[in-house]
Amino acid sequence: MTKHIGVLTAGGDSPGLNAAIRAIGKSAVSDRGDKQNIRVIGFRDGFRGLVENRFIRLEGEILSNLLTLGGTILGTSRDKPHRMPIGGKPMDMTDVILDNYQRHHLDALICIGGGGTQKNAYRLVEKGMNVITLPKTIDNDVAGTDVTFGFNTAMEIATAAIDRLHSTAHSHHRIIVVEIMGHNTGWLALGAGLASGADVILVPEIPYDVNLIAAAIRRRQHRGKNFSIVAVAEGALSVADLEKYQLLKEAKSRAKKKNDAKKITKMEKELARFAKYRKNNTLRLSGELEELTGLESRLTILGHIQRGGTPSSFDRVLATQLGSACNCAVREGQFGVMVGIRDGSTELVPLENIIKQRKIVPVDHPWVESAHRIGVSLGI
Ligand code: F6P
């Protein structure tokens, strides 16, 4: 009997999404008698399309020319099933999702996304739906998999950009501070920083001291190197700012425990103010380094360039491995799992084991150790 599955892409887009959609579509069709046919539909714009029942059939010509295409042909959104803005108000739409799941007689729903999507997908598992997820994000912060697709491509893009910044920094004897995405993890900044020979790499997992960064830059000056590249993860914070942030969070959770509504509102406002201040972190850092070293400093924010365009060959292969393994899980009736990659092979990981974790850079990670060994300053 033919099985029916739905696919959606949720959260920030990431190179390799279309390659994964293609792999799911192509591996659904049985060309041998021993495999069960699967019919695939794709919901548009993440969980919102599932709520609004907007979908396309993923078969035939639509699966052509997808391997190299950036973005997602399905569209994506950051909408959550349990808090979806409807007419300006956040509404729990999980029952509507269940209705649409049943209306299409789905045997499974495939949710392709990052950490947030894994959590949202698990909510649907709890509602009784058969869900399988795939891990994608340029941040590489999903637990239960060695790597997420999109990360390698973004690292290549950031590396190429920093390579270009080197020649201009060198020519003008400047500091160039370059902000790299990664949300609250430093995988992308650390990987691209190492690959491009950045002189300073700052990641959220290792809070920094601006004076120590300036000292490292001055040491380079004494060695005759009048330029420096400072690769900064967007989530990196100084020791002092991290302390401030943690105090605010602790105060909010204390107020929550005491049910002190006034204090909760106050702390929420303070946290929002801190988030605004944090947004300008790299700009502030660039100014501070200029003052402390006497070198001119410029800021480059790589931004969404890191998410755009064609996936690297690594991400095409990874997305194809994960996407095709997904249909094996459907045929075997294995649900409530994420298809991860471990030592080159796909692996099914129960969603409940990963949703409470985030894969951050361990401070003794081999990449961190290599950075130390070659004299890169980590701001400590
Ligand atoms: O999660 C991927 C990511 O690119 C993060 O690195 C970044 O912080 C965030 O998304 C940006 O989100 P948006 O595209 O919604 O601005």
Coordinates of N, CA, C and O and ligand atoms in Angstrom, one line a residue, residues 78 137-139 181-183 234 304 307, ligand 1:
R78 N 9.4 31.3 10.8 CA 9.8 30.9 12.2 C 8.6 30.7 13.1 O 8.6 30.7 14.3
T137 N 21.0 23.8 9.9 CA 21.2 25.1 10.3 C 22.7 25.5 10.1 O 23.6 24.6 10.3
I138 N 22.9 26.7 9.7 CA 24.3 27.2 9.5 C 25.0 27.3 10.9 O 26.2 27.3 10.9
D139 N 24.2 27.2 12.0 CA 24.8 27.4 13.3 C 25.5 26.1 13.8 O 26.3 26.2 14.8
M181 N 27.7 34.9 11.8 CA 26.5 34.4 12.4 C 26.8 33.2 13.3 O 27.9 32.9 13.5
G182 N 25.8 32.6 13.8 CA 25.9 31.4 14.7 C 25.0 31.4 15.9 O 25.1 30.5 16.7
H183 N 24.2 32.4 15.9 CA 23.3 32.6 17.1 C 24.1 32.6 18.4 O 25.0 33.4 18.5
E234 N 28.4 36.4 16.4 CA 27.5 37.4 16.8 C 27.0 37.3 18.3 O 26.6 38.2 18.9
H304 N 23.4 37.8 6.3 CA 22.7 36.7 5.6 C 23.4 36.2 4.3 O 22.9 35.2 3.8
R307 N 24.0 32.6 4.5 CA 22.9 31.6 4.3 C 22.5 31.4 2.9 O 21.8 30.6 2.5
Ligands
F6P1 O1 19.8 30.2 12.9 C1 20.4 30.7 11.7 C2 20.6 32.2 11.8 O2 21.2 32.6 10.6 C3 21.5 32.6 13.0 O3 22.9 32.4 12.8 C4 21.1 34.1 13.1 O4 21.3 34.5 14.4 C5 19.7 34.0 12.8 O5 19.4 32.9 12.0 C6 19.2 35.2 12.0 O6 17.8 35.1 11.8 P1 16.9 35.9 10.8 O7 17.2 35.4 9.4 O8 15.5 35.7 11.3 O9 17.3 37.3 10.9

